[in-house]
Amino acid sequence: MSQLKKVRGFQDIYGEDAKKYRYVVETARKIFERYNFEEIILPFVEDVSLFIRSVGEETDIIQKEMYVFEDRGGRKVALRPEGTASAVRAYIEEGLYAKGGYQKLFYEGAMFRYERPQAGRYRQFHQIGAEIFGVDTPLADAELIKMVRDILDSLKIDVRLEINSLGDFESRKLYVEKLKSFLKERENLLCDDCRKRIERNPLRVLDCKIEECKRATEDAPVILDFLSERSMERFEKLKEYLTGLGIDYRINPRLVRGLDYYTDTVFEFITDKIGAQGTVAAGGRYDTLVKQLGGPDTPALGFAAGVERLILLVENLPEEKPVVVVIPLITDFNLESLKTAEMLRKLGIKTELILKEGSLKSRMKLANKLKGSFVIFVSEKPELKDMMTGEQEVFDNLDDLVEVLKSRLS
Ligand code: HAM
């Protein structure tokens, strides 16, 4: 029989990487909580039209990358390719806007995109992300970017920040006309997809990854020259706040992002250390999306980071707790050993009870393999062995042993 294999683009995350996964997610969670964000747990499956209407018909995600299927009830559904659309749907559907003020939500979990797999790019990947609904101040833009910076700094990940403004509706209209006529002049230099995009969604051409398209649009007009006064002011304020916070940034006038819902501020945190898939965290404002999906007119902004890409950049995990190994000297002491392990775990001590039976030597071999800091031999008179020094002590009872162990571990 042929061996069963995981599906292309999907991964098992185990060992050191699983530890890094937890570390990344837990670090992000701590910071979300420090910024007073609340968690929202969103479904993996949504009506396909949610993504078409938010991410945008002409984007690669919708055109090529969605896992779409019909469920047994004949509903056309999709595995979520991102979290923002679901968060907006929930914000509207659950009436979160009715709570008043503004809402700050975070989420984590798997996303699915049928992309060509390579280092840092998978078909199932995981994001940590956050969204703020109901504030249109540049203060919110600055605080969101600061929060992402804090997460990356906590993980000791060295990345650069790029920002741009896509302007508001008015700015965009003017710009899109100019861009269209520029692109029409160079139509024959563009890829097939981009030629179609000229009329339908010209901004997407600037996001094309094909070299010829990049070259052909090198001197394309830039949106920053078309910003309305309001958009310009917001962008200036944001820059002022970032500078004031000591956050370095570079303005990248070609940064348009791969999803259609953005307005005004967009940003990406990028590294050169993991090859072509260098964007580790990205986001921006989407002031028209809530209304577009049938909710009240609500400005919003957010970001998401790819956990797998962060894992590739995390170098050192925080030191782990030492493990104490419990070995029943003979099988008569199995129950006593279970109780000993229970007692240690209740004290918060990381404990491995050797579950295999056999010679003491073979079980000591396992203890060595586990890199145990101490070994407890359970018998009438329990013994404690310090694996660093090799020293071994005999005790009258377990309580005395545990007292000594506690002081050694502290
Ligand atoms: P995005 O740029 O499509 O934005 O994805 C955000 C991050 O997810 C990327 O920067 C990358 O780190 C990670 N990522 C994306 N695709 C893959 C993949 N195939 N394999 C591994 N990692 C990947 C969004 O998803 C928006 N929802 C962000 C946002 C939230 N904007 C506003 N609020």
Short mmCIF file of C-alpha atoms and ligand atoms in Angstrom, two decimals:
data_model
loop_
_atom_site.label_atom_id
_atom_site.label_comp_id
_atom_site.label_asym_id
_atom_site.label_seq_id
_atom_site.Cartn_x
_atom_site.Cartn_y
_atom_site.Cartn_z
CA MET A 1 0.00 0.00 0.00
CA SER A 2 1.35 3.45 -0.81
CA GLN A 3 2.28 5.61 2.14
CA LEU A 4 -0.19 8.29 3.09
CA LYS A 5 1.19 11.78 2.69
CA LYS A 6 0.06 15.24 3.64
CA VAL A 7 -1.59 17.28 0.93
CA ARG A 8 0.69 19.62 -1.03
CA GLY A 9 0.94 23.05 0.60
CA PHE A 10 -0.14 21.73 4.02
CA GLN A 11 2.27 21.19 6.88
CA ASP A 12 2.78 19.34 10.14
CA ILE A 13 4.19 21.75 12.70
CA TYR A 14 5.98 19.85 15.44
CA GLY A 15 8.99 19.83 17.74
CA GLU A 16 10.90 23.12 17.94
CA ASP A 17 8.59 24.76 15.36
CA ALA A 18 5.50 23.91 17.40
CA LYS A 19 7.19 25.56 20.39
CA LYS A 20 7.92 28.61 18.28
CA TYR A 21 4.32 28.61 17.03
CA ARG A 22 3.02 28.75 20.61
CA TYR A 23 5.58 31.34 21.58
CA VAL A 24 4.60 33.62 18.67
CA VAL A 25 0.87 33.30 19.32
CA GLU A 26 1.19 33.73 23.07
CA THR A 27 3.46 36.76 22.71
CA ALA A 28 0.96 38.37 20.35
CA ARG A 29 -1.91 37.56 22.68
CA LYS A 30 -0.16 39.20 25.61
CA ILE A 31 0.34 42.34 23.62
CA PHE A 32 -3.23 42.37 22.27
CA GLU A 33 -4.43 42.13 25.83
CA ARG A 34 -2.06 44.88 26.95
CA TYR A 35 -3.64 47.11 24.30
CA ASN A 36 -7.07 46.08 25.60
CA PHE A 37 -8.21 44.17 22.50
CA GLU A 38 -10.86 41.48 22.89
CA GLU A 39 -10.73 38.11 21.21
CA ILE A 40 -13.16 37.06 18.52
CA ILE A 41 -13.20 33.43 17.38
CA LEU A 42 -14.37 33.36 13.79
CA PRO A 43 -15.57 30.44 11.64
CA PHE A 44 -13.29 28.76 9.11
CA VAL A 45 -16.08 28.56 6.56
CA GLU A 46 -18.09 31.48 5.20
CA ASP A 47 -20.46 32.12 2.36
CA VAL A 48 -18.28 32.57 -0.71
CA SER A 49 -19.92 35.89 -1.57
CA LEU A 50 -18.53 37.48 1.61
CA PHE A 51 -14.99 37.23 0.27
CA ILE A 52 -15.90 38.19 -3.28
CA ARG A 53 -17.61 41.35 -2.03
CA SER A 54 -14.81 42.34 0.35
CA VAL A 55 -11.44 41.08 -0.90
CA GLY A 56 -12.47 42.01 -4.45
CA GLU A 57 -13.42 40.14 -7.61
CA GLU A 58 -10.21 40.99 -9.46
CA THR A 59 -7.72 40.00 -6.76
CA ASP A 60 -5.56 36.88 -7.00
CA ILE A 61 -7.20 35.57 -3.84
CA ILE A 62 -10.63 35.49 -5.46
CA GLN A 63 -9.54 34.67 -9.00
CA LYS A 64 -7.13 31.85 -8.23
CA GLU A 65 -6.65 31.02 -4.60
CA MET A 66 -9.90 30.28 -2.80
CA TYR A 67 -10.93 26.85 -1.61
CA VAL A 68 -14.56 26.91 -2.68
CA PHE A 69 -16.99 24.03 -2.37
CA GLU A 70 -20.61 23.19 -2.06
CA ASP A 71 -21.65 21.78 1.30
CA ARG A 72 -24.18 18.98 1.64
CA GLY A 73 -26.99 21.52 1.85
CA GLY A 74 -25.99 22.99 -1.52
CA ARG A 75 -24.53 26.18 -0.04
CA LYS A 76 -21.56 27.64 -1.88
CA VAL A 77 -18.96 28.18 0.82
CA ALA A 78 -15.25 28.98 1.07
CA LEU A 79 -12.48 28.19 3.52
CA ARG A 80 -11.52 31.63 4.77
CA PRO A 81 -8.51 33.09 2.93
CA GLU A 82 -8.19 35.90 5.49
CA GLY A 83 -9.87 37.18 8.67
CA THR A 84 -10.95 40.76 8.00
CA ALA A 85 -14.02 39.89 5.94
CA SER A 86 -15.30 37.55 8.66
CA ALA A 87 -14.62 40.12 11.36
CA VAL A 88 -16.64 42.71 9.44
CA ARG A 89 -19.45 40.22 8.86
CA ALA A 90 -19.52 39.43 12.58
CA TYR A 91 -19.37 43.12 13.51
CA ILE A 92 -22.50 43.71 11.45
CA GLU A 93 -24.33 40.43 12.09
CA GLU A 94 -23.76 40.34 15.85
CA GLY A 95 -24.64 44.03 16.14
CA LEU A 96 -21.30 44.89 17.75
CA TYR A 97 -21.66 48.46 16.47
CA ALA A 98 -24.65 48.88 18.80
CA LYS A 99 -22.34 48.67 21.80
CA GLY A 100 -21.32 52.24 21.06
CA GLY A 101 -17.84 53.72 21.20
CA TYR A 102 -15.42 51.69 19.17
CA GLN A 103 -14.46 48.02 19.09
CA LYS A 104 -11.00 46.50 19.19
CA LEU A 105 -10.89 42.80 18.29
CA PHE A 106 -8.16 40.25 17.74
CA TYR A 107 -8.12 36.74 16.28
CA GLU A 108 -5.79 33.94 15.43
CA GLY A 109 -6.04 30.80 13.38
CA ALA A 110 -5.77 29.00 10.08
CA MET A 111 -6.37 30.64 6.70
CA PHE A 112 -6.41 28.89 3.32
CA ARG A 113 -5.14 30.04 -0.04
CA TYR A 114 -4.41 27.86 -3.04
CA GLU A 115 -1.07 29.51 -3.79
CA ARG A 116 2.09 27.93 -5.20
CA PRO A 117 3.83 26.55 -2.11
CA GLN A 118 7.36 27.71 -1.32
CA ALA A 119 9.36 28.70 1.77
CA GLY A 120 7.10 30.93 3.84
CA ARG A 121 4.07 30.31 1.61
CA TYR A 122 1.63 27.52 2.32
CA ARG A 123 -1.92 26.61 1.39
CA GLN A 124 -2.90 26.43 5.04
CA PHE A 125 -1.17 29.11 7.05
CA HIS A 126 -1.94 30.85 10.31
CA GLN A 127 -2.48 34.47 11.11
CA ILE A 128 -2.64 36.60 14.17
CA GLY A 129 -4.62 39.70 13.44
CA ALA A 130 -6.55 42.60 14.90
CA GLU A 131 -9.24 44.98 13.74
CA ILE A 132 -10.49 48.30 15.11
CA PHE A 133 -14.01 49.38 14.20
CA GLY A 134 -15.46 52.85 14.64
CA VAL A 135 -12.53 55.30 14.76
CA ASP A 136 -11.20 57.36 11.92
CA THR A 137 -8.42 59.23 13.70
CA PRO A 138 -4.79 58.96 12.55
CA LEU A 139 -4.11 58.27 16.23
CA ALA A 140 -5.70 54.86 15.69
CA ASP A 141 -3.48 54.21 12.64
CA ALA A 142 -0.41 55.09 14.70
CA GLU A 143 -1.43 52.97 17.66
CA LEU A 144 -2.16 49.94 15.48
CA ILE A 145 1.24 50.18 13.80
CA LYS A 146 2.89 50.65 17.19
CA MET A 147 1.17 47.51 18.45
CA VAL A 148 2.47 45.45 15.52
CA ARG A 149 5.93 46.90 16.09
CA ASP A 150 5.67 45.89 19.78
CA ILE A 151 4.80 42.30 18.82
CA LEU A 152 7.71 42.07 16.39
CA ASP A 153 10.10 43.68 18.89
CA SER A 154 9.01 41.27 21.64
CA LEU A 155 9.81 38.39 19.30
CA LYS A 156 13.17 40.09 18.53
CA ILE A 157 12.35 40.09 14.85
CA ASP A 158 14.16 42.62 12.74
CA VAL A 159 11.90 43.97 9.99
CA ARG A 160 11.43 47.28 8.22
CA LEU A 161 8.18 49.18 7.98
CA GLU A 162 6.84 50.51 4.69
CA ILE A 163 3.82 52.79 4.54
CA ASN A 164 1.69 54.39 1.86
CA SER A 165 -1.66 56.10 1.50
CA LEU A 166 -4.22 54.93 -1.05
CA GLY A 167 -6.31 58.02 -0.42
CA ASP A 168 -10.03 58.29 0.10
CA PHE A 169 -12.69 57.71 -2.52
CA GLU A 170 -12.22 61.14 -4.13
CA SER A 171 -8.42 60.90 -4.31
CA ARG A 172 -8.64 57.42 -5.74
CA LYS A 173 -11.06 58.37 -8.51
CA LEU A 174 -8.71 60.99 -9.89
CA TYR A 175 -5.70 58.73 -9.58
CA VAL A 176 -7.32 55.70 -11.17
CA GLU A 177 -8.14 57.73 -14.31
CA LYS A 178 -4.52 58.85 -14.63
CA LEU A 179 -3.21 55.34 -13.98
CA LYS A 180 -5.56 53.85 -16.54
CA SER A 181 -4.35 56.09 -19.33
CA PHE A 182 -0.73 55.40 -18.34
CA LEU A 183 -1.36 51.64 -18.44
CA LYS A 184 -3.20 51.79 -21.75
CA GLU A 185 -0.12 53.31 -23.34
CA ARG A 186 1.91 50.34 -22.14
CA GLU A 187 -0.67 47.67 -22.62
CA ASN A 188 1.55 45.53 -24.88
CA LEU A 189 4.22 45.30 -22.16
CA LEU A 190 1.85 43.84 -19.56
CA CYS A 191 0.91 40.24 -18.77
CA ASP A 192 -2.49 38.88 -19.84
CA ASP A 193 -3.96 39.26 -16.38
CA CYS A 194 -2.81 42.85 -16.08
CA ARG A 195 -4.18 43.76 -19.49
CA LYS A 196 -7.59 42.70 -18.23
CA ARG A 197 -7.05 44.60 -15.00
CA ILE A 198 -6.53 47.98 -16.74
CA GLU A 199 -10.25 48.57 -17.02
CA ARG A 200 -11.52 46.47 -14.13
CA ASN A 201 -9.03 47.23 -11.38
CA PRO A 202 -5.92 49.11 -12.51
CA LEU A 203 -4.45 49.40 -8.98
CA ARG A 204 -3.92 45.63 -9.01
CA VAL A 205 -1.41 46.05 -11.87
CA LEU A 206 0.95 47.76 -9.43
CA ASP A 207 0.74 44.65 -7.22
CA CYS A 208 1.65 42.20 -10.02
CA LYS A 209 4.63 40.06 -9.18
CA ILE A 210 5.69 39.47 -12.82
CA GLU A 211 9.01 41.16 -13.67
CA GLU A 212 7.83 42.60 -17.04
CA CYS A 213 4.83 44.23 -15.38
CA LYS A 214 6.99 45.63 -12.61
CA ARG A 215 9.37 47.11 -15.18
CA ALA A 216 6.59 48.51 -17.36
CA THR A 217 5.05 50.33 -14.41
CA GLU A 218 8.25 51.63 -12.86
CA ASP A 219 7.43 55.24 -13.69
CA ALA A 220 3.67 54.96 -13.24
CA PRO A 221 1.98 57.97 -11.61
CA VAL A 222 1.91 57.62 -7.83
CA ILE A 223 -1.18 57.98 -5.67
CA LEU A 224 0.55 60.27 -3.19
CA ASP A 225 0.46 63.05 -5.82
CA PHE A 226 -3.33 62.78 -5.96
CA LEU A 227 -4.31 62.75 -2.30
CA SER A 228 -7.17 64.98 -1.21
CA GLU A 229 -6.43 67.48 1.51
CA ARG A 230 -8.06 65.25 4.09
CA SER A 231 -6.07 62.19 3.08
CA MET A 232 -2.87 64.18 2.91
CA GLU A 233 -3.44 65.56 6.41
CA ARG A 234 -4.05 62.07 7.79
CA PHE A 235 -0.87 60.78 6.18
CA GLU A 236 1.16 63.72 7.52
CA LYS A 237 -0.21 63.15 11.03
CA LEU A 238 0.58 59.46 10.88
CA LYS A 239 4.16 60.19 9.83
CA GLU A 240 4.47 62.72 12.64
CA TYR A 241 3.24 60.20 15.23
CA LEU A 242 5.49 57.41 13.96
CA THR A 243 8.51 59.68 14.03
CA GLY A 244 7.55 60.87 17.51
CA LEU A 245 7.32 57.26 18.69
CA GLY A 246 10.76 56.52 17.24
CA ILE A 247 9.35 54.04 14.70
CA ASP A 248 11.43 54.03 11.51
CA TYR A 249 9.51 53.81 8.25
CA ARG A 250 9.98 54.15 4.53
CA ILE A 251 7.32 55.56 2.24
CA ASN A 252 6.67 53.16 -0.62
CA PRO A 253 4.34 54.86 -3.11
CA ARG A 254 3.85 51.54 -4.94
CA LEU A 255 2.52 49.72 -1.91
CA VAL A 256 -1.10 48.91 -2.85
CA ARG A 257 -1.67 45.59 -1.01
CA GLY A 258 -3.27 42.52 -2.57
CA LEU A 259 -6.82 43.10 -1.34
CA ASP A 260 -9.30 45.68 -2.63
CA TYR A 261 -10.86 47.00 0.54
CA TYR A 262 -8.13 49.40 1.62
CA THR A 263 -8.48 53.19 1.84
CA ASP A 264 -5.92 55.74 3.05
CA THR A 265 -3.22 54.18 5.27
CA VAL A 266 -1.61 50.89 4.24
CA PHE A 267 1.52 49.34 5.71
CA GLU A 268 3.74 46.28 5.58
CA PHE A 269 6.51 44.96 7.80
CA ILE A 270 9.09 43.33 5.55
CA THR A 271 12.27 41.26 5.91
CA ASP A 272 14.88 40.17 3.37
CA LYS A 273 15.84 37.15 5.44
CA ILE A 274 13.26 34.60 4.27
CA GLY A 275 13.44 34.92 0.50
CA ALA A 276 10.65 36.13 -1.74
CA GLN A 277 7.89 35.87 0.89
CA GLY A 278 9.26 38.73 2.95
CA THR A 279 6.07 40.41 4.20
CA VAL A 280 5.50 39.20 7.73
CA ALA A 281 2.74 41.56 8.82
CA ALA A 282 0.49 43.88 6.85
CA GLY A 283 -2.67 45.90 7.04
CA GLY A 284 -4.31 49.26 6.76
CA ARG A 285 -7.57 51.16 6.80
CA TYR A 286 -10.77 50.06 5.13
CA ASP A 287 -13.20 52.87 5.85
CA THR A 288 -15.86 51.85 3.32
CA LEU A 289 -16.02 48.07 3.79
CA VAL A 290 -18.49 47.86 6.69
CA LYS A 291 -21.01 49.95 4.78
CA GLN A 292 -20.31 48.08 1.56
CA LEU A 293 -21.23 44.82 3.31
CA GLY A 294 -24.50 46.23 4.56
CA GLY A 295 -23.51 47.67 7.94
CA PRO A 296 -23.59 51.23 9.22
CA ASP A 297 -21.04 53.68 7.85
CA THR A 298 -18.07 52.71 10.05
CA PRO A 299 -14.41 53.49 9.58
CA ALA A 300 -12.10 50.59 10.38
CA LEU A 301 -8.51 49.39 10.24
CA GLY A 302 -6.49 46.33 11.05
CA PHE A 303 -3.55 44.08 10.33
CA ALA A 304 -2.57 40.43 10.15
CA ALA A 305 0.75 38.64 10.48
CA GLY A 306 1.71 35.22 9.15
CA VAL A 307 2.71 32.93 12.02
CA GLU A 308 4.78 30.60 9.78
CA ARG A 309 6.84 33.55 8.54
CA LEU A 310 7.37 34.78 12.09
CA ILE A 311 8.49 31.27 13.09
CA LEU A 312 11.17 31.39 10.38
CA LEU A 313 12.53 34.54 12.00
CA VAL A 314 12.35 33.63 15.69
CA GLU A 315 15.86 32.63 16.68
CA ASN A 316 15.70 31.88 20.37
CA LEU A 317 12.90 30.51 22.44
CA PRO A 318 12.67 31.60 26.06
CA GLU A 319 14.30 29.12 28.40
CA GLU A 320 12.07 26.16 29.18
CA LYS A 321 11.29 24.85 32.64
CA PRO A 322 13.53 21.94 33.68
CA VAL A 323 11.91 18.53 33.64
CA VAL A 324 11.95 16.20 36.67
CA VAL A 325 11.85 12.49 35.85
CA VAL A 326 10.06 9.99 38.09
CA ILE A 327 11.11 6.32 37.90
CA PRO A 328 9.48 3.53 39.91
CA LEU A 329 12.37 1.40 41.13
CA ILE A 330 10.30 -1.75 40.58
CA THR A 331 6.74 -2.20 39.30
CA ASP A 332 5.46 -2.53 42.90
CA PHE A 333 6.00 1.21 43.14
CA ASN A 334 4.02 2.12 40.00
CA LEU A 335 1.02 3.50 41.88
CA GLU A 336 3.25 5.37 44.30
CA SER A 337 5.05 6.85 41.28
CA LEU A 338 1.77 8.01 39.72
CA LYS A 339 0.99 9.77 42.99
CA THR A 340 4.48 11.29 43.18
CA ALA A 341 4.14 12.69 39.67
CA GLU A 342 0.71 14.07 40.56
CA MET A 343 2.12 15.82 43.61
CA LEU A 344 4.94 17.44 41.62
CA ARG A 345 2.61 18.58 38.82
CA LYS A 346 0.29 20.16 41.38
CA LEU A 347 3.28 22.20 42.50
CA GLY A 348 3.75 23.35 38.90
CA ILE A 349 6.84 21.22 38.35
CA LYS A 350 7.23 19.85 34.81
CA THR A 351 7.26 16.10 35.40
CA GLU A 352 7.87 13.06 33.23
CA LEU A 353 6.84 9.73 34.68
CA ILE A 354 8.74 7.00 32.85
CA LEU A 355 5.93 4.92 31.38
CA LYS A 356 8.00 2.08 30.01
CA GLU A 357 8.86 -0.91 32.11
CA GLY A 358 12.17 -2.78 31.85
CA SER A 359 15.63 -2.63 33.35
CA LEU A 360 16.57 0.34 35.48
CA LYS A 361 19.41 1.00 33.07
CA SER A 362 17.09 1.29 30.07
CA ARG A 363 14.80 3.62 32.01
CA MET A 364 17.76 5.78 33.08
CA LYS A 365 18.68 5.99 29.40
CA LEU A 366 15.23 7.48 28.75
CA ALA A 367 15.74 9.97 31.59
CA ASN A 368 19.01 11.05 29.96
CA LYS A 369 17.33 11.40 26.60
CA LEU A 370 14.68 13.62 28.16
CA LYS A 371 17.45 15.81 29.59
CA GLY A 372 15.93 15.50 33.05
CA SER A 373 17.35 17.94 35.58
CA PHE A 374 16.55 15.62 38.49
CA VAL A 375 15.47 12.00 38.72
CA ILE A 376 13.35 10.65 41.56
CA PHE A 377 13.57 6.89 42.17
CA VAL A 378 10.39 5.83 43.91
CA SER A 379 10.80 3.03 46.45
CA GLU A 380 10.38 2.58 50.20
CA LYS A 381 13.02 5.21 50.68
CA PRO A 382 12.80 7.65 47.75
CA GLU A 383 16.01 8.89 46.18
CA LEU A 384 16.81 12.15 44.40
CA LYS A 385 19.51 12.30 41.77
CA ASP A 386 20.86 15.63 40.54
CA MET A 387 21.66 14.96 36.88
CA MET A 388 24.08 17.89 36.66
CA THR A 389 26.34 16.85 39.53
CA GLY A 390 25.50 13.14 39.63
CA GLU A 391 24.91 13.48 43.39
CA GLN A 392 22.29 11.13 44.87
CA GLU A 393 20.45 11.46 48.21
CA VAL A 394 18.16 9.05 50.06
CA PHE A 395 15.15 10.39 52.03
CA ASP A 396 12.93 8.91 54.73
CA ASN A 397 9.79 10.07 52.96
CA LEU A 398 8.58 11.85 49.82
CA ASP A 399 7.66 15.11 51.58
CA ASP A 400 11.25 15.67 52.69
CA LEU A 401 12.50 14.91 49.19
CA VAL A 402 10.06 17.36 47.60
CA GLU A 403 11.11 20.14 50.00
CA VAL A 404 14.74 19.72 48.93
CA LEU A 405 13.78 19.46 45.25
CA LYS A 406 11.75 22.68 45.45
CA SER A 407 14.68 24.60 46.91
CA ARG A 408 17.06 23.22 44.25
CA LEU A 409 14.68 24.19 41.42
CA SER A 410 14.13 27.73 42.64
P1 HAM B 1 -2.46 39.70 3.68
O1 HAM B 1 -1.36 40.62 3.27
O2 HAM B 1 -3.14 38.99 2.59
O3 HAM B 1 -3.48 40.57 4.50
O4 HAM B 1 -1.92 38.63 4.71
C1 HAM B 1 -1.30 39.04 5.91
C2 HAM B 1 -0.09 38.17 6.19
O5 HAM B 1 -0.43 36.79 6.19
C3 HAM B 1 1.03 38.28 5.16
O6 HAM B 1 1.82 39.41 5.38
C4 HAM B 1 1.79 36.99 5.42
O7 HAM B 1 2.67 37.14 6.51
C5 HAM B 1 0.68 36.02 5.78
N1 HAM B 1 0.34 35.19 4.61
C6 HAM B 1 -0.48 35.49 3.59
N2 HAM B 1 -0.56 34.47 2.72
C7 HAM B 1 0.24 33.49 3.18
C8 HAM B 1 0.59 32.16 2.73
N3 HAM B 1 0.06 31.64 1.63
N4 HAM B 1 1.45 31.44 3.49
C9 HAM B 1 1.98 31.95 4.62
N5 HAM B 1 1.68 33.17 5.10
C10 HAM B 1 0.82 33.95 4.40
C11 HAM B 1 -4.63 40.07 5.06
O8 HAM B 1 -4.90 38.91 5.16
C12 HAM B 1 -5.51 41.15 5.64
N6 HAM B 1 -6.72 40.50 6.19
C13 HAM B 1 -4.78 41.94 6.72
C14 HAM B 1 -5.64 43.00 7.33
C15 HAM B 1 -6.33 42.91 8.48
N7 HAM B 1 -5.91 44.19 6.81
C16 HAM B 1 -6.73 44.85 7.60
N8 HAM B 1 -7.01 44.08 8.63
#
